[in-house]
Amino acid sequence: MITDSWYAVATPRQVRRQPLALRRFGQDLVLWRDATGRVVVMPDRCPHKGARLSDGRVQDGTLACPYHGFRFDPAGACVATPVQPTTRIPHAMCVHPLPSREVHGLVWVWVGDGTPTEEVPWFDDVPTDSVGAWDGALVYPVHYSRMIESNFDVYHFPFVHRSIDPGMGEAVEDIAVHAEDDFIHSEGVIVNRSGRRTPYHVDFKAPNLQVLGLTRHVLGFIACTPIDDDHTWVYARVHTDYTRWAWVNRLLSFLILSLDWHVAQARQDIPVLRHLTPRQTAPGACVWVHADAGAARYVQWRARALQAQAQREETPRAPTPLRQAGA
Ligand code: FES
Ligand SMILES: [Fe+2]
């Protein structure tokens, strides 16, 4: 995967009073909130005897292991060993938190050895709040790179999703793609047999964010975060502005996302996507047509980014758990 980047890993409402176990980047993580309410993200393994910290509990602003009650502060230092309350605690009795942020309605984790950037990636045209929006997440049995690639594809709608939108056209016209640095913009117009034209755009921002605009009123923000080599956590937030009433827009966003998740994605997309080969994107593995221009740019960008990353990593460094992870 692309390292030295921020990845959205959860929604803030998932992280409550007690620790949350999550698997991301091929690694087991525990998320909890310290005494100030700040989200802490750590490897889900107690250094003492390897118990899962997520099975423990939050106690006085520390995370207590379920096995022998050793307690770790938000910086990862062990601050209490009940079995030997007065003995010096070994330095190695610690966990290493991952840099994290809670912003734009998501919990983000910095993956990599480099210094975290001040800003998490975001799109200028996507609201940072949830006014008139509805969100949710699904786990896909697909590598995250192929999820991102498939999100550029709107011309599968009349085939895979014919039953829920029989009027969607098969042809796409006015295809255009613009790419710069870590950003890709693609757009086109879906045309049906009666001449109805539905404009769309799909944008990508590194390492794993996308926005899908359909008509002028629906905007879908998507983050595809690797769970492991075979699974992706897909978070989506739908924003609509059909009316001037936020609650009506929110209701419409809920209906659109619910139909999309429970029918379009779960019953129609996943059965196709789970069998795609190769499992990860690879330049030359697919024969593109012009309508795939956005997807092709993403596949090229990812290949170049991985190549540059491999060159940077040629300098031997001590492996970290995240760099060992296969995702
Ligand atoms: S395994 Fe965690 S305190 Fe012993
Ligand atoms: Fe689909």
PDB file of N, CA, C and O and ligand atoms in Angstrom, residues 156-157 160-161 264-265 269, ligand 2:
ATOM      1  N   HIS A 156     -20.996   0.628 -15.857  1.00  0.00           N
ATOM      2  CA  HIS A 156     -21.531  -0.699 -15.504  1.00  0.00           C
ATOM      3  C   HIS A 156     -22.975  -0.578 -14.988  1.00  0.00           C
ATOM      4  O   HIS A 156     -23.675  -1.578 -14.878  1.00  0.00           O
ATOM      5  N   PHE A 157     -23.431   0.646 -14.698  1.00  0.00           N
ATOM      6  CA  PHE A 157     -24.771   0.835 -14.112  1.00  0.00           C
ATOM      7  C   PHE A 157     -25.882   0.119 -14.908  1.00  0.00           C
ATOM      8  O   PHE A 157     -26.680  -0.603 -14.330  1.00  0.00           O
ATOM      9  N   VAL A 160     -25.071  -4.002 -14.401  1.00  0.00           N
ATOM     10  CA  VAL A 160     -25.107  -4.554 -13.034  1.00  0.00           C
ATOM     11  C   VAL A 160     -26.350  -4.046 -12.284  1.00  0.00           C
ATOM     12  O   VAL A 160     -26.962  -4.771 -11.512  1.00  0.00           O
ATOM     13  N   HIS A 161     -26.730  -2.787 -12.521  1.00  0.00           N
ATOM     14  CA  HIS A 161     -27.813  -2.179 -11.728  1.00  0.00           C
ATOM     15  C   HIS A 161     -29.077  -1.920 -12.549  1.00  0.00           C
ATOM     16  O   HIS A 161     -29.853  -1.026 -12.227  1.00  0.00           O
ATOM     17  N   ALA A 264     -27.676  -2.144  -4.415  1.00  0.00           N
ATOM     18  CA  ALA A 264     -26.691  -1.979  -5.485  1.00  0.00           C
ATOM     19  C   ALA A 264     -25.341  -2.585  -5.110  1.00  0.00           C
ATOM     20  O   ALA A 264     -24.753  -3.353  -5.887  1.00  0.00           O
ATOM     21  N   GLN A 265     -24.843  -2.260  -3.912  1.00  0.00           N
ATOM     22  CA  GLN A 265     -23.507  -2.731  -3.545  1.00  0.00           C
ATOM     23  C   GLN A 265     -23.539  -4.185  -3.083  1.00  0.00           C
ATOM     24  O   GLN A 265     -22.837  -5.036  -3.616  1.00  0.00           O
ATOM     25  N   ASP A 269     -23.026  -5.320  -6.887  1.00  0.00           N
ATOM     26  CA  ASP A 269     -21.605  -5.052  -7.158  1.00  0.00           C
ATOM     27  C   ASP A 269     -20.690  -6.130  -6.581  1.00  0.00           C
ATOM     28  O   ASP A 269     -19.805  -6.639  -7.272  1.00  0.00           O
TER      29      ASP A 269
HETATM   30 FE    FE B   2     -22.009  -0.441  -8.906  1.00  0.00          FE
END
